[in-house]
Amino acid sequence: MTSPLRIQLTDSADEHWAQVRRLQAETAMGGPLPLVIQRGERRASAWLSLGGSGFDVLAWRGERLVGFAHARIERRMVEDGGRLRPAELFHGGDLRVATEARGTGVVRALFDAVREHCASRGVHQGWGLINQGNDKSLSVMMAGQHGQRAAVQRTFVTASRLLLARPSAPRVPVLEAWEPTDAELETLPGEWSHRFLAPVPPPGAVAAARAMFPELRFFRRRADGRFVAALWNPSRARQLRLGGTTPALRALAAAWTLLRPLTRANPFPYPGQPIETVELAFAVRERLDAPALQQLLHEAHRLGGHIVNVIEDGLENQGSPRVRGPANRMRTHVLTFAIGGAPVPTCPPEVPVYVDLAFL
């Protein structure tokens, strides 16, 4: 007889964090490669956050953790009467369900718990991301059930650039490393405030994020001193691991290792080792031109990167430059939704949208 499902909400899952990480290690991503996304060993540093509040939803059958979801409530920019203003939105992610519990109502119970908790705190609007091809999740979100309504705001393209070889350094660097003061960090959110869904952090939140993750590296333009992006290897917070090997993967690893004296690529990760991904955090995409992107790819290799994720297109009328070299491209829907009688947040097509992969 199957044990009844028990749902637990907590704003600090330290007591159960080892079980959460085991569940993450057991649930590989769908796709051609056996990839596992696992949060870091400390929950306190498992997400890059700019204020707001986060909570976890745990689903139990007896003593077995069979489901997990993380959600955050943050201030984000929403469109109101032709202008953008801050409002509290919720965002959910890191959904995991044990293999033996799929199709037994765990996903719906996790979703319902997130929505009900947010509504109890007076937050009735949210946003999220769904990768193209995940038709089941998209249909669930768009079905208008359980008092929830949703709309697709944008569909953007992420290029995951594989660093098979060390990208060449620019002859004339257009960027310089920057060590901003806490006061200078306070001004950064103004660079994104014209974008729908841009975070509106409380005072000190950006400095607190830098203090939590001192490995963040900030870059600004040499010509005018204006900030462009930070580079971040999120391995302490979020690890991407190979859950196994396939013949094609073993062939790639062998070729990668054989050619390393020529390519100067970083050592290839083997099963159990993290794949070093590098994210562009806080990027001001209007300043992410081809020379800046080329230099950032070179810097990402210096951080030990195997992969760099860059959003190329779909968040504004004029996208970032196309990533050169071998890259896997994936399309992702930006959804907004509302529960109860609240309106679904939306914006005109000419308004750019803010998405930062480093925060996921």
PDB file of C-alpha atoms in Angstrom, residues 14-257:
ATOM      1  CA  ASP A  14      19.132  22.516   6.176  1.00  0.00           C
ATOM      2  CA  GLU A  15      17.846  19.565   8.185  1.00  0.00           C
ATOM      3  CA  HIS A  16      16.752  17.810   4.992  1.00  0.00           C
ATOM      4  CA  TRP A  17      19.297  19.262   2.556  1.00  0.00           C
ATOM      5  CA  ALA A  18      21.287  16.039   2.210  1.00  0.00           C
ATOM      6  CA  GLN A  19      18.077  14.223   1.179  1.00  0.00           C
ATOM      7  CA  VAL A  20      17.230  17.002  -1.293  1.00  0.00           C
ATOM      8  CA  ARG A  21      20.660  16.661  -2.894  1.00  0.00           C
ATOM      9  CA  ARG A  22      20.277  12.879  -3.115  1.00  0.00           C
ATOM     10  CA  LEU A  23      16.957  13.335  -4.900  1.00  0.00           C
ATOM     11  CA  GLN A  24      18.612  15.777  -7.310  1.00  0.00           C
ATOM     12  CA  ALA A  25      21.422  13.290  -7.968  1.00  0.00           C
ATOM     13  CA  GLU A  26      18.849  10.573  -8.748  1.00  0.00           C
ATOM     14  CA  THR A  27      16.831  12.654 -11.236  1.00  0.00           C
ATOM     15  CA  ALA A  28      18.782  13.250 -14.437  1.00  0.00           C
ATOM     16  CA  MET A  29      17.676  15.786 -17.017  1.00  0.00           C
ATOM     17  CA  GLY A  30      15.883  14.559 -20.103  1.00  0.00           C
ATOM     18  CA  GLY A  31      17.836  14.642 -23.340  1.00  0.00           C
ATOM     19  CA  PRO A  32      20.614  12.828 -25.192  1.00  0.00           C
ATOM     20  CA  LEU A  33      23.184  13.223 -22.392  1.00  0.00           C
ATOM     21  CA  PRO A  34      22.873  11.820 -18.840  1.00  0.00           C
ATOM     22  CA  LEU A  35      23.158  15.181 -17.052  1.00  0.00           C
ATOM     23  CA  VAL A  36      22.367  15.837 -13.393  1.00  0.00           C
ATOM     24  CA  ILE A  37      21.847  19.321 -11.931  1.00  0.00           C
ATOM     25  CA  GLN A  38      22.636  19.341  -8.231  1.00  0.00           C
ATOM     26  CA  ARG A  39      22.653  22.278  -5.853  1.00  0.00           C
ATOM     27  CA  GLY A  40      25.692  22.983  -3.685  1.00  0.00           C
ATOM     28  CA  GLU A  41      26.431  21.405  -0.344  1.00  0.00           C
ATOM     29  CA  ARG A  42      25.107  24.415   1.613  1.00  0.00           C
ATOM     30  CA  ARG A  43      21.545  25.543   1.099  1.00  0.00           C
ATOM     31  CA  ALA A  44      22.454  29.087   2.168  1.00  0.00           C
ATOM     32  CA  SER A  45      24.610  29.468  -0.967  1.00  0.00           C
ATOM     33  CA  ALA A  46      22.520  27.336  -3.335  1.00  0.00           C
ATOM     34  CA  TRP A  47      20.958  30.289  -5.196  1.00  0.00           C
ATOM     35  CA  LEU A  48      22.234  33.679  -6.298  1.00  0.00           C
ATOM     36  CA  SER A  49      19.624  36.013  -4.842  1.00  0.00           C
ATOM     37  CA  LEU A  50      19.014  39.768  -4.847  1.00  0.00           C
ATOM     38  CA  GLY A  51      16.866  40.009  -1.768  1.00  0.00           C
ATOM     39  CA  GLY A  52      13.323  38.743  -1.507  1.00  0.00           C
ATOM     40  CA  SER A  53      12.529  35.512   0.293  1.00  0.00           C
ATOM     41  CA  GLY A  54      12.818  31.883  -0.726  1.00  0.00           C
ATOM     42  CA  PHE A  55      11.106  28.757   0.484  1.00  0.00           C
ATOM     43  CA  ASP A  56      11.198  25.038  -0.251  1.00  0.00           C
ATOM     44  CA  VAL A  57       8.356  22.569  -0.703  1.00  0.00           C
ATOM     45  CA  LEU A  58       9.115  18.966   0.250  1.00  0.00           C
ATOM     46  CA  ALA A  59       6.890  16.010  -0.646  1.00  0.00           C
ATOM     47  CA  TRP A  60       7.235  12.884   1.493  1.00  0.00           C
ATOM     48  CA  ARG A  61       5.920   9.346   1.371  1.00  0.00           C
ATOM     49  CA  GLY A  62       6.780   7.954   4.768  1.00  0.00           C
ATOM     50  CA  GLU A  63      10.479   8.730   5.335  1.00  0.00           C
ATOM     51  CA  ARG A  64      11.239   8.934   1.587  1.00  0.00           C
ATOM     52  CA  LEU A  65      11.577  12.378  -0.026  1.00  0.00           C
ATOM     53  CA  VAL A  66       9.788  11.974  -3.368  1.00  0.00           C
ATOM     54  CA  GLY A  67       9.407  15.594  -4.493  1.00  0.00           C
ATOM     55  CA  PHE A  68      11.081  18.966  -4.127  1.00  0.00           C
ATOM     56  CA  ALA A  69      10.510  22.498  -5.429  1.00  0.00           C
ATOM     57  CA  HIS A  70      12.102  25.834  -4.600  1.00  0.00           C
ATOM     58  CA  ALA A  71      10.315  29.155  -4.982  1.00  0.00           C
ATOM     59  CA  ARG A  72      11.166  32.797  -4.374  1.00  0.00           C
ATOM     60  CA  ILE A  73       9.155  35.974  -3.880  1.00  0.00           C
ATOM     61  CA  GLU A  74      10.951  39.039  -5.247  1.00  0.00           C
ATOM     62  CA  ARG A  75      10.284  42.569  -6.427  1.00  0.00           C
ATOM     63  CA  ARG A  76      10.331  42.741 -10.222  1.00  0.00           C
ATOM     64  CA  MET A  77       9.409  45.364 -12.803  1.00  0.00           C
ATOM     65  CA  VAL A  78       5.924  44.956 -14.308  1.00  0.00           C
ATOM     66  CA  GLU A  79       4.092  47.018 -16.891  1.00  0.00           C
ATOM     67  CA  ASP A  80       1.326  49.281 -15.584  1.00  0.00           C
ATOM     68  CA  GLY A  81      -0.449  51.784 -17.797  1.00  0.00           C
ATOM     69  CA  GLY A  82       2.429  52.256 -20.203  1.00  0.00           C
ATOM     70  CA  ARG A  83       5.203  52.386 -17.608  1.00  0.00           C
ATOM     71  CA  LEU A  84       7.167  49.907 -15.527  1.00  0.00           C
ATOM     72  CA  ARG A  85       6.796  49.766 -11.746  1.00  0.00           C
ATOM     73  CA  PRO A  86       7.973  47.353  -9.041  1.00  0.00           C
ATOM     74  CA  ALA A  87       5.640  44.586  -7.855  1.00  0.00           C
ATOM     75  CA  GLU A  88       6.063  41.385  -5.896  1.00  0.00           C
ATOM     76  CA  LEU A  89       6.163  38.276  -8.102  1.00  0.00           C
ATOM     77  CA  PHE A  90       6.892  34.658  -7.307  1.00  0.00           C
ATOM     78  CA  HIS A  91       9.103  32.313  -9.287  1.00  0.00           C
ATOM     79  CA  GLY A  92       9.303  28.541  -8.964  1.00  0.00           C
ATOM     80  CA  GLY A  93      11.987  26.126 -10.076  1.00  0.00           C
ATOM     81  CA  ASP A  94      14.209  23.163  -9.238  1.00  0.00           C
ATOM     82  CA  LEU A  95      11.222  20.845  -9.513  1.00  0.00           C
ATOM     83  CA  ARG A  96      12.254  17.229  -8.851  1.00  0.00           C
ATOM     84  CA  VAL A  97      10.139  14.092  -8.506  1.00  0.00           C
ATOM     85  CA  ALA A  98      11.514  10.639  -7.712  1.00  0.00           C
ATOM     86  CA  THR A  99      11.152   8.161 -10.569  1.00  0.00           C
ATOM     87  CA  GLU A 100       8.815   5.832  -8.671  1.00  0.00           C
ATOM     88  CA  ALA A 101       6.529   8.742  -7.711  1.00  0.00           C
ATOM     89  CA  ARG A 102       5.941  10.207 -11.168  1.00  0.00           C
ATOM     90  CA  GLY A 103       2.358  10.213 -12.343  1.00  0.00           C
ATOM     91  CA  THR A 104       1.038   9.967  -8.770  1.00  0.00           C
ATOM     92  CA  GLY A 105       0.052  13.616  -8.227  1.00  0.00           C
ATOM     93  CA  VAL A 106       3.318  14.857  -6.712  1.00  0.00           C
ATOM     94  CA  VAL A 107       3.876  17.602  -9.322  1.00  0.00           C
ATOM     95  CA  ARG A 108       0.369  18.988  -8.855  1.00  0.00           C
ATOM     96  CA  ALA A 109       0.761  18.904  -5.060  1.00  0.00           C
ATOM     97  CA  LEU A 110       4.031  20.846  -5.281  1.00  0.00           C
ATOM     98  CA  PHE A 111       2.509  23.433  -7.650  1.00  0.00           C
ATOM     99  CA  ASP A 112      -0.552  23.827  -5.452  1.00  0.00           C
ATOM    100  CA  ALA A 113       1.569  24.300  -2.325  1.00  0.00           C
ATOM    101  CA  VAL A 114       3.665  27.048  -3.978  1.00  0.00           C
ATOM    102  CA  ARG A 115       0.582  28.915  -5.219  1.00  0.00           C
ATOM    103  CA  GLU A 116      -1.298  28.616  -1.927  1.00  0.00           C
ATOM    104  CA  HIS A 117       1.656  29.808   0.128  1.00  0.00           C
ATOM    105  CA  CYS A 118       2.253  32.798  -2.142  1.00  0.00           C
ATOM    106  CA  ALA A 119      -1.441  33.723  -2.081  1.00  0.00           C
ATOM    107  CA  SER A 120      -1.414  33.544   1.722  1.00  0.00           C
ATOM    108  CA  ARG A 121       1.297  36.221   1.636  1.00  0.00           C
ATOM    109  CA  GLY A 122      -0.703  38.413  -0.739  1.00  0.00           C
ATOM    110  CA  VAL A 123       1.351  37.578  -3.847  1.00  0.00           C
ATOM    111  CA  HIS A 124      -0.888  36.568  -6.763  1.00  0.00           C
ATOM    112  CA  GLN A 125       1.377  37.026  -9.802  1.00  0.00           C
ATOM    113  CA  GLY A 126       4.472  35.146 -10.943  1.00  0.00           C
ATOM    114  CA  TRP A 127       6.757  34.201 -13.782  1.00  0.00           C
ATOM    115  CA  GLY A 128       8.767  31.203 -14.941  1.00  0.00           C
ATOM    116  CA  LEU A 129      10.685  29.537 -17.775  1.00  0.00           C
ATOM    117  CA  ILE A 130       9.793  26.402 -19.753  1.00  0.00           C
ATOM    118  CA  ASN A 131      12.111  24.953 -22.393  1.00  0.00           C
ATOM    119  CA  GLN A 132      10.648  24.384 -25.824  1.00  0.00           C
ATOM    120  CA  GLY A 133       9.821  20.699 -26.230  1.00  0.00           C
ATOM    121  CA  ASN A 134       8.537  20.362 -22.675  1.00  0.00           C
ATOM    122  CA  ASP A 135       4.988  20.338 -24.012  1.00  0.00           C
ATOM    123  CA  LYS A 136       3.469  18.656 -20.976  1.00  0.00           C
ATOM    124  CA  SER A 137       4.595  21.349 -18.553  1.00  0.00           C
ATOM    125  CA  LEU A 138       3.597  24.088 -20.967  1.00  0.00           C
ATOM    126  CA  SER A 139       0.111  22.639 -21.423  1.00  0.00           C
ATOM    127  CA  VAL A 140      -0.327  22.338 -17.654  1.00  0.00           C
ATOM    128  CA  MET A 141       0.646  25.975 -17.166  1.00  0.00           C
ATOM    129  CA  MET A 142      -1.541  27.243 -20.028  1.00  0.00           C
ATOM    130  CA  ALA A 143      -4.619  25.129 -19.223  1.00  0.00           C
ATOM    131  CA  GLY A 144      -6.139  27.731 -16.915  1.00  0.00           C
ATOM    132  CA  GLN A 145      -6.851  25.206 -14.179  1.00  0.00           C
ATOM    133  CA  HIS A 146      -6.675  25.551 -10.378  1.00  0.00           C
ATOM    134  CA  GLY A 147      -7.412  29.269 -10.594  1.00  0.00           C
ATOM    135  CA  GLN A 148      -4.230  29.939 -12.552  1.00  0.00           C
ATOM    136  CA  ARG A 149      -3.938  31.755 -15.891  1.00  0.00           C
ATOM    137  CA  ALA A 150      -0.718  32.121 -17.875  1.00  0.00           C
ATOM    138  CA  ALA A 151       0.642  33.763 -21.014  1.00  0.00           C
ATOM    139  CA  VAL A 152       3.874  33.404 -22.999  1.00  0.00           C
ATOM    140  CA  GLN A 153       5.676  36.758 -23.074  1.00  0.00           C
ATOM    141  CA  ARG A 154       8.800  35.911 -25.072  1.00  0.00           C
ATOM    142  CA  THR A 155      10.635  32.924 -26.513  1.00  0.00           C
ATOM    143  CA  PHE A 156      14.385  33.392 -26.333  1.00  0.00           C
ATOM    144  CA  VAL A 157      17.411  31.421 -27.577  1.00  0.00           C
ATOM    145  CA  THR A 158      20.277  30.374 -25.322  1.00  0.00           C
ATOM    146  CA  ALA A 159      23.546  29.351 -26.969  1.00  0.00           C
ATOM    147  CA  SER A 160      25.597  26.986 -24.809  1.00  0.00           C
ATOM    148  CA  ARG A 161      29.058  27.527 -26.282  1.00  0.00           C
ATOM    149  CA  LEU A 162      31.297  24.486 -25.882  1.00  0.00           C
ATOM    150  CA  LEU A 163      34.879  25.584 -25.161  1.00  0.00           C
ATOM    151  CA  LEU A 164      36.555  22.880 -27.250  1.00  0.00           C
ATOM    152  CA  ALA A 165      39.518  25.224 -27.598  1.00  0.00           C
ATOM    153  CA  ARG A 166      40.673  28.322 -25.790  1.00  0.00           C
ATOM    154  CA  PRO A 167      39.005  31.354 -27.420  1.00  0.00           C
ATOM    155  CA  SER A 168      41.544  33.818 -28.714  1.00  0.00           C
ATOM    156  CA  ALA A 169      42.129  36.973 -26.721  1.00  0.00           C
ATOM    157  CA  PRO A 170      41.178  40.209 -28.486  1.00  0.00           C
ATOM    158  CA  ARG A 171      44.087  42.158 -29.920  1.00  0.00           C
ATOM    159  CA  VAL A 172      42.698  45.318 -28.387  1.00  0.00           C
ATOM    160  CA  PRO A 173      40.695  44.463 -25.238  1.00  0.00           C
ATOM    161  CA  VAL A 174      37.462  46.428 -25.071  1.00  0.00           C
ATOM    162  CA  LEU A 175      36.732  45.398 -21.474  1.00  0.00           C
ATOM    163  CA  GLU A 176      38.618  45.725 -18.227  1.00  0.00           C
ATOM    164  CA  ALA A 177      38.181  43.861 -14.954  1.00  0.00           C
ATOM    165  CA  TRP A 178      36.398  46.023 -12.400  1.00  0.00           C
ATOM    166  CA  GLU A 179      36.241  45.841  -8.614  1.00  0.00           C
ATOM    167  CA  PRO A 180      33.161  47.956  -7.834  1.00  0.00           C
ATOM    168  CA  THR A 181      32.645  49.444  -4.401  1.00  0.00           C
ATOM    169  CA  ASP A 182      29.436  48.650  -2.531  1.00  0.00           C
ATOM    170  CA  ALA A 183      28.183  52.122  -3.472  1.00  0.00           C
ATOM    171  CA  GLU A 184      28.865  51.440  -7.160  1.00  0.00           C
ATOM    172  CA  LEU A 185      27.046  48.099  -6.910  1.00  0.00           C
ATOM    173  CA  GLU A 186      23.990  49.971  -5.633  1.00  0.00           C
ATOM    174  CA  THR A 187      23.687  51.710  -9.011  1.00  0.00           C
ATOM    175  CA  LEU A 188      23.674  48.517 -11.113  1.00  0.00           C
ATOM    176  CA  PRO A 189      19.910  47.781 -10.914  1.00  0.00           C
ATOM    177  CA  GLY A 190      19.321  51.085 -12.703  1.00  0.00           C
ATOM    178  CA  GLU A 191      20.979  49.530 -15.764  1.00  0.00           C
ATOM    179  CA  TRP A 192      18.147  46.968 -16.025  1.00  0.00           C
ATOM    180  CA  SER A 193      15.152  48.961 -14.795  1.00  0.00           C
ATOM    181  CA  HIS A 194      13.823  49.590 -18.312  1.00  0.00           C
ATOM    182  CA  ARG A 195      13.275  45.826 -18.773  1.00  0.00           C
ATOM    183  CA  PHE A 196      10.122  43.887 -17.946  1.00  0.00           C
ATOM    184  CA  LEU A 197      10.765  41.411 -15.075  1.00  0.00           C
ATOM    185  CA  ALA A 198      13.994  43.172 -14.056  1.00  0.00           C
ATOM    186  CA  PRO A 199      14.814  42.633 -10.362  1.00  0.00           C
ATOM    187  CA  VAL A 200      14.316  45.555  -7.983  1.00  0.00           C
ATOM    188  CA  PRO A 201      16.576  44.627  -5.085  1.00  0.00           C
ATOM    189  CA  PRO A 202      16.489  46.311  -1.670  1.00  0.00           C
ATOM    190  CA  PRO A 203      19.495  48.411  -0.594  1.00  0.00           C
ATOM    191  CA  GLY A 204      22.593  46.311  -0.045  1.00  0.00           C
ATOM    192  CA  ALA A 205      21.311  43.206  -1.843  1.00  0.00           C
ATOM    193  CA  VAL A 206      23.786  43.333  -4.734  1.00  0.00           C
ATOM    194  CA  ALA A 207      26.694  43.840  -2.342  1.00  0.00           C
ATOM    195  CA  ALA A 208      25.422  40.927  -0.243  1.00  0.00           C
ATOM    196  CA  ALA A 209      25.350  38.725  -3.352  1.00  0.00           C
ATOM    197  CA  ARG A 210      28.946  39.691  -4.160  1.00  0.00           C
ATOM    198  CA  ALA A 211      29.969  38.946  -0.559  1.00  0.00           C
ATOM    199  CA  MET A 212      28.302  35.514  -0.741  1.00  0.00           C
ATOM    200  CA  PHE A 213      29.961  34.757  -4.096  1.00  0.00           C
ATOM    201  CA  PRO A 214      33.287  36.626  -4.239  1.00  0.00           C
ATOM    202  CA  GLU A 215      34.185  34.637  -7.361  1.00  0.00           C
ATOM    203  CA  LEU A 216      31.901  36.947  -9.378  1.00  0.00           C
ATOM    204  CA  ARG A 217      34.101  38.901 -11.795  1.00  0.00           C
ATOM    205  CA  PHE A 218      32.822  42.261 -13.043  1.00  0.00           C
ATOM    206  CA  PHE A 219      33.770  43.851 -16.386  1.00  0.00           C
ATOM    207  CA  ARG A 220      33.260  47.355 -17.740  1.00  0.00           C
ATOM    208  CA  ARG A 221      34.132  49.080 -20.994  1.00  0.00           C
ATOM    209  CA  ARG A 222      37.571  50.612 -21.242  1.00  0.00           C
ATOM    210  CA  ALA A 223      36.289  53.448 -23.429  1.00  0.00           C
ATOM    211  CA  ASP A 224      33.720  54.906 -21.034  1.00  0.00           C
ATOM    212  CA  GLY A 225      33.919  52.873 -17.813  1.00  0.00           C
ATOM    213  CA  ARG A 226      30.343  51.587 -18.174  1.00  0.00           C
ATOM    214  CA  PHE A 227      29.453  48.191 -16.736  1.00  0.00           C
ATOM    215  CA  VAL A 228      28.776  45.342 -19.219  1.00  0.00           C
ATOM    216  CA  ALA A 229      28.483  42.029 -17.333  1.00  0.00           C
ATOM    217  CA  ALA A 230      29.811  39.844 -14.568  1.00  0.00           C
ATOM    218  CA  LEU A 231      31.159  36.349 -15.183  1.00  0.00           C
ATOM    219  CA  TRP A 232      30.323  33.646 -12.675  1.00  0.00           C
ATOM    220  CA  ASN A 233      31.232  29.993 -12.385  1.00  0.00           C
ATOM    221  CA  PRO A 234      28.342  28.820 -10.170  1.00  0.00           C
ATOM    222  CA  SER A 235      29.884  25.508  -9.078  1.00  0.00           C
ATOM    223  CA  ARG A 236      29.511  26.304  -5.377  1.00  0.00           C
ATOM    224  CA  ALA A 237      25.798  26.940  -5.891  1.00  0.00           C
ATOM    225  CA  ARG A 238      24.776  24.753  -8.835  1.00  0.00           C
ATOM    226  CA  GLN A 239      26.691  21.825 -10.265  1.00  0.00           C
ATOM    227  CA  LEU A 240      26.111  20.172 -13.615  1.00  0.00           C
ATOM    228  CA  ARG A 241      27.458  16.620 -13.580  1.00  0.00           C
ATOM    229  CA  LEU A 242      27.691  13.692 -15.953  1.00  0.00           C
ATOM    230  CA  GLY A 243      25.470  10.952 -14.579  1.00  0.00           C
ATOM    231  CA  GLY A 244      27.032   8.349 -16.866  1.00  0.00           C
ATOM    232  CA  THR A 245      28.624   7.877 -20.274  1.00  0.00           C
ATOM    233  CA  THR A 246      27.504   6.971 -23.771  1.00  0.00           C
ATOM    234  CA  PRO A 247      29.672   5.762 -26.680  1.00  0.00           C
ATOM    235  CA  ALA A 248      29.457   9.212 -28.286  1.00  0.00           C
ATOM    236  CA  LEU A 249      30.421  10.905 -25.029  1.00  0.00           C
ATOM    237  CA  ARG A 250      33.386   8.590 -24.527  1.00  0.00           C
ATOM    238  CA  ALA A 251      34.551   9.348 -28.063  1.00  0.00           C
ATOM    239  CA  LEU A 252      34.231  13.093 -27.421  1.00  0.00           C
ATOM    240  CA  ALA A 253      36.186  12.782 -24.160  1.00  0.00           C
ATOM    241  CA  ALA A 254      38.960  10.839 -25.884  1.00  0.00           C
ATOM    242  CA  ALA A 255      39.243  13.339 -28.735  1.00  0.00           C
ATOM    243  CA  TRP A 256      39.058  16.293 -26.333  1.00  0.00           C
ATOM    244  CA  THR A 257      41.912  14.888 -24.207  1.00  0.00           C
TER     245      THR A 257
END
